[in-house]
PDB file of C-alpha atoms in Angstrom:
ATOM      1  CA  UNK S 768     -72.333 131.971  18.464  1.00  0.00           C
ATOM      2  CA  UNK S 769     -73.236 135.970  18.617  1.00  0.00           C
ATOM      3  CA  UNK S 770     -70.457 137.821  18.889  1.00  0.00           C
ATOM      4  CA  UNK S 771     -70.257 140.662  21.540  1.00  0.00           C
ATOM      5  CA  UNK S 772     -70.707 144.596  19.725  1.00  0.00           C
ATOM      6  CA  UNK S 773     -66.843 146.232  19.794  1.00  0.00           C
ATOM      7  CA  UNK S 774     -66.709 150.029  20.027  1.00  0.00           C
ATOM      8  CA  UNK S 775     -63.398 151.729  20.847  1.00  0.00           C
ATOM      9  CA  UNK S 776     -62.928 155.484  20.644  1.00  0.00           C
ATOM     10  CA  UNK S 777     -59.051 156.196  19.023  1.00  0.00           C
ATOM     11  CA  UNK S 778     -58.075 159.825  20.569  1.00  0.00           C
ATOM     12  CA  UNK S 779     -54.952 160.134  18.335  1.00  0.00           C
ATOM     13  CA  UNK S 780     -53.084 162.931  19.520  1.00  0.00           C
ATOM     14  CA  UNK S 781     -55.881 164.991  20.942  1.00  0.00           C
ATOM     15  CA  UNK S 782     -57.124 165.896  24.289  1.00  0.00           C
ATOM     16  CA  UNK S 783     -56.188 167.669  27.206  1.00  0.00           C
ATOM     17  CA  UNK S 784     -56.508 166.956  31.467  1.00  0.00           C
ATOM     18  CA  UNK S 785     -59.521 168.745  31.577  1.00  0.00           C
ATOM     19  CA  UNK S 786     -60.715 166.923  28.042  1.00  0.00           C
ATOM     20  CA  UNK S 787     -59.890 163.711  29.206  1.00  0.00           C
ATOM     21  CA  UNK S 788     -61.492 163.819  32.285  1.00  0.00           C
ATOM     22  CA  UNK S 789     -64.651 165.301  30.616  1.00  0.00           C
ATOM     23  CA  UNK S 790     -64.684 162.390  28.233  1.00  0.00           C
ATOM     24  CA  UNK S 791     -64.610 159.973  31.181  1.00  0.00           C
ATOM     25  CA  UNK S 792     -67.081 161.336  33.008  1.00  0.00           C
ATOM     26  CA  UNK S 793     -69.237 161.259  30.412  1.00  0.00           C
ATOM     27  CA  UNK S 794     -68.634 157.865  30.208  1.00  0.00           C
ATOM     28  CA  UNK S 795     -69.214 156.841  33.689  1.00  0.00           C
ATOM     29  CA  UNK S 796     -72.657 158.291  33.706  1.00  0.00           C
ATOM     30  CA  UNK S 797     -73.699 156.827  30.208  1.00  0.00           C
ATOM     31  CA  UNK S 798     -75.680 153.683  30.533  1.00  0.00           C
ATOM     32  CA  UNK S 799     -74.314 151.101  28.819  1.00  0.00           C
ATOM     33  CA  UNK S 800     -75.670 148.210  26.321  1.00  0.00           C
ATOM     34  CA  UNK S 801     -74.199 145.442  27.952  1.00  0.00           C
ATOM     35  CA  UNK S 802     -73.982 143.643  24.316  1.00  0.00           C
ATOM     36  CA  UNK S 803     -71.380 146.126  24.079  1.00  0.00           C
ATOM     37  CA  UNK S 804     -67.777 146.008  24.617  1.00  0.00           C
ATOM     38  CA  UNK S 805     -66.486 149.567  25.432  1.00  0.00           C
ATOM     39  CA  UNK S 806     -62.343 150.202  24.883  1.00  0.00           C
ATOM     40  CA  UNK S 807     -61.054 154.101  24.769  1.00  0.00           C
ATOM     41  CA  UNK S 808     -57.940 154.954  23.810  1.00  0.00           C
ATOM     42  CA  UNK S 809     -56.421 158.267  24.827  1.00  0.00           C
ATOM     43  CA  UNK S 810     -52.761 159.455  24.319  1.00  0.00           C
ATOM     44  CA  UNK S 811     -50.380 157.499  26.149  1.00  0.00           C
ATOM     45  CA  UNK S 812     -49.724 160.995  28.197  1.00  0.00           C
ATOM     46  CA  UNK S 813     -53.396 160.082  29.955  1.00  0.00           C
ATOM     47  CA  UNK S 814     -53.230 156.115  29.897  1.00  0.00           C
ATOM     48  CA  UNK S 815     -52.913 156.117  33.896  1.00  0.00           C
ATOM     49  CA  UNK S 816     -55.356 159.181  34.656  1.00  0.00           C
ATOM     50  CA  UNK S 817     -57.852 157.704  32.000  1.00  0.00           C
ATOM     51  CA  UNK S 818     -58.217 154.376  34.020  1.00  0.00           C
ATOM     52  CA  UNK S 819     -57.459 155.773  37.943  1.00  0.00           C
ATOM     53  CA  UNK S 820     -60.900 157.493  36.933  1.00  0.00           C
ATOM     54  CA  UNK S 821     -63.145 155.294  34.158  1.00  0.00           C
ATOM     55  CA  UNK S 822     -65.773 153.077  35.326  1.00  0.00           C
ATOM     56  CA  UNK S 823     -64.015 149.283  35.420  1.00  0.00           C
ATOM     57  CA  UNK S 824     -66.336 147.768  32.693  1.00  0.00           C
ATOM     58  CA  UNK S 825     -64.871 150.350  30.108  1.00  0.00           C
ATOM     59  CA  UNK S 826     -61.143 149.180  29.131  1.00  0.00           C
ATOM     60  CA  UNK S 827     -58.319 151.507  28.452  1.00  0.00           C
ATOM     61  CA  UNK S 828     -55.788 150.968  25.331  1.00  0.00           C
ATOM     62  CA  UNK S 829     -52.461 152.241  23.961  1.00  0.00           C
ATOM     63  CA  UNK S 830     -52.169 153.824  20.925  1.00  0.00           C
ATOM     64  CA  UNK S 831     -48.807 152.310  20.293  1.00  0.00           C
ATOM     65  CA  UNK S 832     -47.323 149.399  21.780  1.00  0.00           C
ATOM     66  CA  UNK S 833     -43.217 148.155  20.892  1.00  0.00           C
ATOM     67  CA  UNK S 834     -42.221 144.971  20.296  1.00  0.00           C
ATOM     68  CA  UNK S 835     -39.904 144.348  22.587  1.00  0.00           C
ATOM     69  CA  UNK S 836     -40.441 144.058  26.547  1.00  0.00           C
ATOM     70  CA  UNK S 837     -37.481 146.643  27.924  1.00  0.00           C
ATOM     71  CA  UNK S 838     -34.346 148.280  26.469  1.00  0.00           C
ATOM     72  CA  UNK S 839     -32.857 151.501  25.092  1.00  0.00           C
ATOM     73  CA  UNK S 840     -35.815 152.004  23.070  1.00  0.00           C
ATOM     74  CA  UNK S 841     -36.113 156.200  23.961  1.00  0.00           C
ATOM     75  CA  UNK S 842     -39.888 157.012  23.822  1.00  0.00           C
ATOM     76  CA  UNK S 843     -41.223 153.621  23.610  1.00  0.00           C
ATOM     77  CA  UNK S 844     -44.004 151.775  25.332  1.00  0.00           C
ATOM     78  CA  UNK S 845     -44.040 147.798  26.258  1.00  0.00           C
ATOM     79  CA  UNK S 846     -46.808 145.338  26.806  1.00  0.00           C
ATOM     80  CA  UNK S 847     -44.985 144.748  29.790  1.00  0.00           C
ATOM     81  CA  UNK S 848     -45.429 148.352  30.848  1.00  0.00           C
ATOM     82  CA  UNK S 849     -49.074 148.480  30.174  1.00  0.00           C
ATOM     83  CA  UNK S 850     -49.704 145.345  31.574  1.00  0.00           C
ATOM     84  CA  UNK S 851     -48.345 146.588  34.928  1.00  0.00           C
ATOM     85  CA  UNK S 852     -50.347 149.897  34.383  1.00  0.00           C
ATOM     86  CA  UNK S 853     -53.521 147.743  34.508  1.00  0.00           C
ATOM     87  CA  UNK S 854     -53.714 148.673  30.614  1.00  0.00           C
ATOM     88  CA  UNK S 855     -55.521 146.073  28.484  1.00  0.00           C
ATOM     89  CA  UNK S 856     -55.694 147.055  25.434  1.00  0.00           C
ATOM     90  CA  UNK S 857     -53.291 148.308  22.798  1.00  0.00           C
ATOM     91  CA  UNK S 858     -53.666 148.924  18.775  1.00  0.00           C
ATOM     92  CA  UNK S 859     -51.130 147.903  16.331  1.00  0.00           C
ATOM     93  CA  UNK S 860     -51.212 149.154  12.295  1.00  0.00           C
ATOM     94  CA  UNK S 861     -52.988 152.050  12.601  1.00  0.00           C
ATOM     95  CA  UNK S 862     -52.680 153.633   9.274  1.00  0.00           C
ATOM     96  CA  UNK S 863     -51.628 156.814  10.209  1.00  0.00           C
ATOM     97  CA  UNK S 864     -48.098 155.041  12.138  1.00  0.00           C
ATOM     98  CA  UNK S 865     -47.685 152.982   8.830  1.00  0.00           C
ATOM     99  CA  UNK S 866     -47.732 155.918   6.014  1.00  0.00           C
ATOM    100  CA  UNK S 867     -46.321 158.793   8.600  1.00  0.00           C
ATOM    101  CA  UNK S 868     -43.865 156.597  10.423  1.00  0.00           C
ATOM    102  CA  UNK S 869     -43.415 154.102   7.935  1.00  0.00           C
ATOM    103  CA  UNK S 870     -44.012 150.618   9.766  1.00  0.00           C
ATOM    104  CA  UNK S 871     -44.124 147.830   7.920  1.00  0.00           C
ATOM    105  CA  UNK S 872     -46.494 144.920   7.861  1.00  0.00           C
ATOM    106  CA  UNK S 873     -43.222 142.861   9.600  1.00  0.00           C
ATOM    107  CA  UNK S 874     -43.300 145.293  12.632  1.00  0.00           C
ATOM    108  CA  UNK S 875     -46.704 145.555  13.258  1.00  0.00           C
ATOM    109  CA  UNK S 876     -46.231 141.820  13.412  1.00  0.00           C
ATOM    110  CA  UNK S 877     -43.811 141.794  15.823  1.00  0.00           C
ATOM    111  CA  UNK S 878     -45.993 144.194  17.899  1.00  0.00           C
ATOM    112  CA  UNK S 879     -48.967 142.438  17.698  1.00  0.00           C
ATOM    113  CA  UNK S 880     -47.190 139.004  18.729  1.00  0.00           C
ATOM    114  CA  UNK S 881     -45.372 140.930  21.514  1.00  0.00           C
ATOM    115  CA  UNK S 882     -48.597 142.610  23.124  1.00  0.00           C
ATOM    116  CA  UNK S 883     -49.749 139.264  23.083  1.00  0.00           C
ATOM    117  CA  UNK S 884     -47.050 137.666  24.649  1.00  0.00           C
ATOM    118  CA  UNK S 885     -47.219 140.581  27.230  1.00  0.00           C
ATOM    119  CA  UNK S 886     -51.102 139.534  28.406  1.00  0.00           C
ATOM    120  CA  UNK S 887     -52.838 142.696  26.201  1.00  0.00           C
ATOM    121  CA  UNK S 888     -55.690 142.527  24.194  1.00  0.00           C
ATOM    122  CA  UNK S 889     -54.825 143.792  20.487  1.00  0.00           C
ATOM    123  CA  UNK S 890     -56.944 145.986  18.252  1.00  0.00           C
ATOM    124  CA  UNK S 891     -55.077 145.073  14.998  1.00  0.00           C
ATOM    125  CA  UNK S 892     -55.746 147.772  12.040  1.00  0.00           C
ATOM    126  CA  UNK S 893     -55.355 146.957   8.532  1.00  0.00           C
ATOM    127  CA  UNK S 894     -56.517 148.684   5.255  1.00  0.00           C
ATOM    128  CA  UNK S 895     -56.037 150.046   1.854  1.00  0.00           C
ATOM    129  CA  UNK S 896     -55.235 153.223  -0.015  1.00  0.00           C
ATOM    130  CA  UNK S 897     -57.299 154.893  -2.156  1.00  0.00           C
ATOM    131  CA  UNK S 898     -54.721 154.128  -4.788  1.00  0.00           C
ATOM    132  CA  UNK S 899     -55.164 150.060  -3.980  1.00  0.00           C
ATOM    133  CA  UNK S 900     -58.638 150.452  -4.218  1.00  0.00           C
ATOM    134  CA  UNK S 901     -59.121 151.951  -7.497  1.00  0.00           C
ATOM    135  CA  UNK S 902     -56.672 149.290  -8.497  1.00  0.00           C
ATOM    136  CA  UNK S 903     -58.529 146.713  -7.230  1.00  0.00           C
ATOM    137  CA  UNK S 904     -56.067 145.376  -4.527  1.00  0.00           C
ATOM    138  CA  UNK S 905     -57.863 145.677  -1.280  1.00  0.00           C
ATOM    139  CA  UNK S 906     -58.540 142.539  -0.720  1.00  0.00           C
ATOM    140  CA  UNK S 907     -54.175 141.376  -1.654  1.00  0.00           C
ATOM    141  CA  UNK S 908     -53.331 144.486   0.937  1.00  0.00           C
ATOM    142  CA  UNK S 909     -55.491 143.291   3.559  1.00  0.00           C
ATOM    143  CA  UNK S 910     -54.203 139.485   3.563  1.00  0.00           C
ATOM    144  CA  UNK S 911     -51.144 140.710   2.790  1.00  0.00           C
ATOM    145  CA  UNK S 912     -51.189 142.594   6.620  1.00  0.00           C
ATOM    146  CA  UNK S 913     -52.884 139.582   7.974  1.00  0.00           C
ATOM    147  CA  UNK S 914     -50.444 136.922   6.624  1.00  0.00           C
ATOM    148  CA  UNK S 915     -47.311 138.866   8.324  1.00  0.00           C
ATOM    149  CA  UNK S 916     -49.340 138.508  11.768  1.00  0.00           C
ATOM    150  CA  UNK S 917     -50.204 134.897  10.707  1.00  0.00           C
ATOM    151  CA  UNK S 918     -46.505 134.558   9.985  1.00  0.00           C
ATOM    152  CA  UNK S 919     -45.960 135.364  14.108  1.00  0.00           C
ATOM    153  CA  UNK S 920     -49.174 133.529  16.265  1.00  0.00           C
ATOM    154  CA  UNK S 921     -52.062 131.315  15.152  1.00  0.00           C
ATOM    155  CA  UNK S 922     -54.010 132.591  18.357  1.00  0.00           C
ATOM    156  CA  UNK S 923     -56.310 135.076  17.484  1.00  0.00           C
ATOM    157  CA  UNK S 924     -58.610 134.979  20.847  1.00  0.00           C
ATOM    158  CA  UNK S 925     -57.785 137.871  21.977  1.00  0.00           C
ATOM    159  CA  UNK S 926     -57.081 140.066  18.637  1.00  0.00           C
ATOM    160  CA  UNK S 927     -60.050 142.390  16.968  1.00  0.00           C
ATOM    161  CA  UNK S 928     -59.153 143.358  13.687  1.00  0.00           C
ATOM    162  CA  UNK S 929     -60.097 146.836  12.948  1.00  0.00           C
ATOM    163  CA  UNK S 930     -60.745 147.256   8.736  1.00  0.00           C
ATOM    164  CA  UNK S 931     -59.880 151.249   8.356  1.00  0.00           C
ATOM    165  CA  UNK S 932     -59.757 151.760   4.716  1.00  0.00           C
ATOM    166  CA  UNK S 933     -57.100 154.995   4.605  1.00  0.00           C
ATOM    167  CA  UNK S 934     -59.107 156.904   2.243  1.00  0.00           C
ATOM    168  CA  UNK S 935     -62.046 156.944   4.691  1.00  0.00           C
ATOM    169  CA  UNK S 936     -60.059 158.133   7.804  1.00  0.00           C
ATOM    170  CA  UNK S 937     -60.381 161.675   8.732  1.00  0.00           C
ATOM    171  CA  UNK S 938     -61.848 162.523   5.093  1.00  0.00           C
ATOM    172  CA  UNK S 939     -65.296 162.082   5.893  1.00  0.00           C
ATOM    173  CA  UNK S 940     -65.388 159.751   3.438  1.00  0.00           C
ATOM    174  CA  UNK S 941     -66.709 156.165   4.309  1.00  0.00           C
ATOM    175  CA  UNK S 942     -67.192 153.160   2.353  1.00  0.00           C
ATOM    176  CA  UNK S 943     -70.381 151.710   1.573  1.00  0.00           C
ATOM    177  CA  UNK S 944     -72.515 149.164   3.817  1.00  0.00           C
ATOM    178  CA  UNK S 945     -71.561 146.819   0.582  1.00  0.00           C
ATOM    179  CA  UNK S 946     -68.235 147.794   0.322  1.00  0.00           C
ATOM    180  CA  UNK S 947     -67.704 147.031   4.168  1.00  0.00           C
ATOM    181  CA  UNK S 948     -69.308 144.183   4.313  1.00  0.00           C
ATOM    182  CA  UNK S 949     -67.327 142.520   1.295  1.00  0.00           C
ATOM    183  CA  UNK S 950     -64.272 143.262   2.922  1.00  0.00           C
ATOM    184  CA  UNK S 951     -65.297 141.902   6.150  1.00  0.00           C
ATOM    185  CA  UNK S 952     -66.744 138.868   4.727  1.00  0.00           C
ATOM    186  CA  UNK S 953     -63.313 138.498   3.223  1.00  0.00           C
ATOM    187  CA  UNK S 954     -61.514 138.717   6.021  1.00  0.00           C
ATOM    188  CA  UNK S 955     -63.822 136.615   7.657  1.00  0.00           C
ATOM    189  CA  UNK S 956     -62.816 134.129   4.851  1.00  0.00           C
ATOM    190  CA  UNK S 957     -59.091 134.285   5.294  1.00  0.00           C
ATOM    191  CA  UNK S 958     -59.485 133.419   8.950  1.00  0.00           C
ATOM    192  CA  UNK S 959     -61.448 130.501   8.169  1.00  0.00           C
ATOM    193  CA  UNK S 960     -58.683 129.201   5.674  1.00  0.00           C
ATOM    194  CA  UNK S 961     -55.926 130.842   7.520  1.00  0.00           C
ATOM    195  CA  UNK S 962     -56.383 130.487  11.086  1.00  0.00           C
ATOM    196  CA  UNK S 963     -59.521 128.432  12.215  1.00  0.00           C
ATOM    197  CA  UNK S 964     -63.037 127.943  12.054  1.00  0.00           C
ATOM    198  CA  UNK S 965     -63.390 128.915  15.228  1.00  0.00           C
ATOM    199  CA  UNK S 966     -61.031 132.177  14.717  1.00  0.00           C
ATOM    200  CA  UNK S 967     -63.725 132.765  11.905  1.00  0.00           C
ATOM    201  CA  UNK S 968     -66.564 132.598  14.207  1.00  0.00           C
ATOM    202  CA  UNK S 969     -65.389 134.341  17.263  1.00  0.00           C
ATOM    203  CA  UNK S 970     -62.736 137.295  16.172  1.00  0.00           C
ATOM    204  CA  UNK S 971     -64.402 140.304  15.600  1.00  0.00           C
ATOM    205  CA  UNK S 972     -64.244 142.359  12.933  1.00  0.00           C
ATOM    206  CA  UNK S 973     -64.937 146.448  13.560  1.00  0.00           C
ATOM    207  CA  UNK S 974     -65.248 149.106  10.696  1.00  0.00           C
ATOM    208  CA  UNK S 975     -63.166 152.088  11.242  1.00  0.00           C
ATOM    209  CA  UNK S 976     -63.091 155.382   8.618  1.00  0.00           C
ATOM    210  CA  UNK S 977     -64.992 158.408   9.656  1.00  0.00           C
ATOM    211  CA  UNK S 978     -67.679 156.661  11.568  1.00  0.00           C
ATOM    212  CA  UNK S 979     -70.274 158.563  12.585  1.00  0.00           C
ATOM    213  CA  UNK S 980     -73.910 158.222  14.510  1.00  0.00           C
ATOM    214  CA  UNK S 981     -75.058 159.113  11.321  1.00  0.00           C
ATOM    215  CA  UNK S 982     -73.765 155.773   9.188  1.00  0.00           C
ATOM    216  CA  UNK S 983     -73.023 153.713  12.174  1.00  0.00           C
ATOM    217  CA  UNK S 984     -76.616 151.998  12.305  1.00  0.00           C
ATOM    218  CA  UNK S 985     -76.375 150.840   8.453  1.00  0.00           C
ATOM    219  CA  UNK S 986     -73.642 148.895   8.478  1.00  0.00           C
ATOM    220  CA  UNK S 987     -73.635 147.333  12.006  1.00  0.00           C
ATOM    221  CA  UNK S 988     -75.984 145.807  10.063  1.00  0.00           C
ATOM    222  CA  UNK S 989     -74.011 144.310   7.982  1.00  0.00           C
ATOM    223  CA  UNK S 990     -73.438 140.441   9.258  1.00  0.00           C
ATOM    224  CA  UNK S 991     -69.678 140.519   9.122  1.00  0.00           C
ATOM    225  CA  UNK S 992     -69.638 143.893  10.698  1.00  0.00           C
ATOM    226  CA  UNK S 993     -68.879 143.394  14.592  1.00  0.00           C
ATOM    227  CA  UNK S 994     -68.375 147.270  15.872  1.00  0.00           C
ATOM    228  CA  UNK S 995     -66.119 150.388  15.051  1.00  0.00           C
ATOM    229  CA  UNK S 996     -63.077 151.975  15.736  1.00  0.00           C
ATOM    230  CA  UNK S 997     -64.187 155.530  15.949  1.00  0.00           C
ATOM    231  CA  UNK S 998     -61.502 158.157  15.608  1.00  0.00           C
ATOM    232  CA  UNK S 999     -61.916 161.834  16.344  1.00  0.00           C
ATOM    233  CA  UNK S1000     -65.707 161.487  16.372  1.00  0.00           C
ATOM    234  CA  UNK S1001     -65.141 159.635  19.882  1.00  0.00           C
ATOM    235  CA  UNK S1002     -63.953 162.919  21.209  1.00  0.00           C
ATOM    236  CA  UNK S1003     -67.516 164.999  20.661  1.00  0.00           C
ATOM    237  CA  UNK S1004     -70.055 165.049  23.173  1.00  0.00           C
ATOM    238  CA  UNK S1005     -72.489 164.193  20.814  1.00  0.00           C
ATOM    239  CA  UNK S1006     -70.223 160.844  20.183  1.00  0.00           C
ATOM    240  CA  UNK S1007     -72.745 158.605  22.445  1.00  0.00           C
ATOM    241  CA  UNK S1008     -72.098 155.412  20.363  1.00  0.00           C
ATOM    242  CA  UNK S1009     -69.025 155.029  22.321  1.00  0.00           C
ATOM    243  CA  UNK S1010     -71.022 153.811  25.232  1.00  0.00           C
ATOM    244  CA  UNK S1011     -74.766 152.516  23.131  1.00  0.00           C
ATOM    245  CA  UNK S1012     -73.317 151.842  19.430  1.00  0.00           C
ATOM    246  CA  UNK S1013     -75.904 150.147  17.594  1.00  0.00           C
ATOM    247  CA  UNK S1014     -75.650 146.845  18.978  1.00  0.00           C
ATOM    248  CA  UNK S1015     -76.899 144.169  16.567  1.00  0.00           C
TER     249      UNK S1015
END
């Protein structure tokens, strides 16, 4: 069974009105590979404005979501919330909130159970320093952030797991069409043991580490390779994978 082309565009903390709305219009006029599943995610400032004005097809997702559903959580966001805002989407893991703000493998967990629970699709993010790398432990640090969601749901239908090796993100650095697709084919493995066969086959698994339209085609190649997460890329104008990226 094919599995449908992921592309989602990660804003981090850029973008302005104006920017936004530029970015979506862009979007609404791009024709669009319908092998291709399109999910943007803009700060959570521009959640509402991004999806009062994006074409329906194209989902919106949090950056961030919390784990728990309401509360005195001050500047928190819940799946409940986003669910009501006609939000989809949310990731969990990305890199940058587990170095910067220090979440652990335990809390993305919880996260990524709780947007679950809370009806949202999850774009889980996992991936190694360079430091892990060169001592050969990618492969123990990525099952090592799988097992802890393993630990919380068995469901994986409506999880993508994004691979963003650190030392690639932002640095212009990306890893190899081999290196990429060993990884994936690993993960790939651990759901098979892990989770399912069917989890195997259907969850898709997206490369994400400065992504560009210049590597893109090369390793969505790559069989295990099902899509990107693209980070600041996404917010160019010459970024038109978002809406046409290199469907297998």
């Amino acid at each position: 069974m094919a599995r449908k082309f992921f592309v989602g565009g990660n804003f981090k903390m850029n973008g302005t009105i104006s920017g936004i709305k530029d970015i979506v219009q862009r979007l609404n006029e791009a024709k669009l590979d319908s092998n291709t599943e399109v999910v943007i995610s803009p700060p959570s400032l521009y959640l509402l404005l991004t999806r009062e004005h994006l074409r329906k097809e194209i989902e919106v997702a949090a950056q961030n979501c919390f784990d728990k559903p309401n509360g005195a959580y001050t500047g928190e966001i819940s799946a409940t919330q986003l669910f009501d805002s006609g939000i989809g989407w949310t990731l969990t893991g990305h890199s940058e909130r587990r170095t910067i703000l220090c979440e652990k493998d335990e809390f993305v967990a919880n996260k990524t159970k709780a947007a679950l629970d809370g009806g949202l699709g999850v774009i889980l993010c996992i991936g190694e320093t360079l430091e892990q790398r060169e001592a050969n432990e990618t492969i123990k640090v990525v099952t090592h952030q799988l097992n802890a969601v393993a630990d919380k749901t068995k469901d994986f239908s409506k999880i993508v797991i994004a691979y963003e090796p650190v030392w690639a993100i932002g640095t212009g650095k990306t890893a190899s069409t081999e290196q990429g697709q060993e990884v994936h084919a690993e993960i790939r493995s651990w759901l098979r043991k892990t989770i399912s066969s069917e989890a195997a086959e259907k969850t898709r698994v997206i490369y994400g580490g400065s992504v560009s339209e210049k590597n893109c085609r090369d390793l969505a190649k790559q069989e295990d390779i099902d899509g990107f997460l693209v980070g600041g890329a996404s917010l160019k104008p010459a970024c038109k994978f978002l809406s046409s990226a290199c469907p297998k």
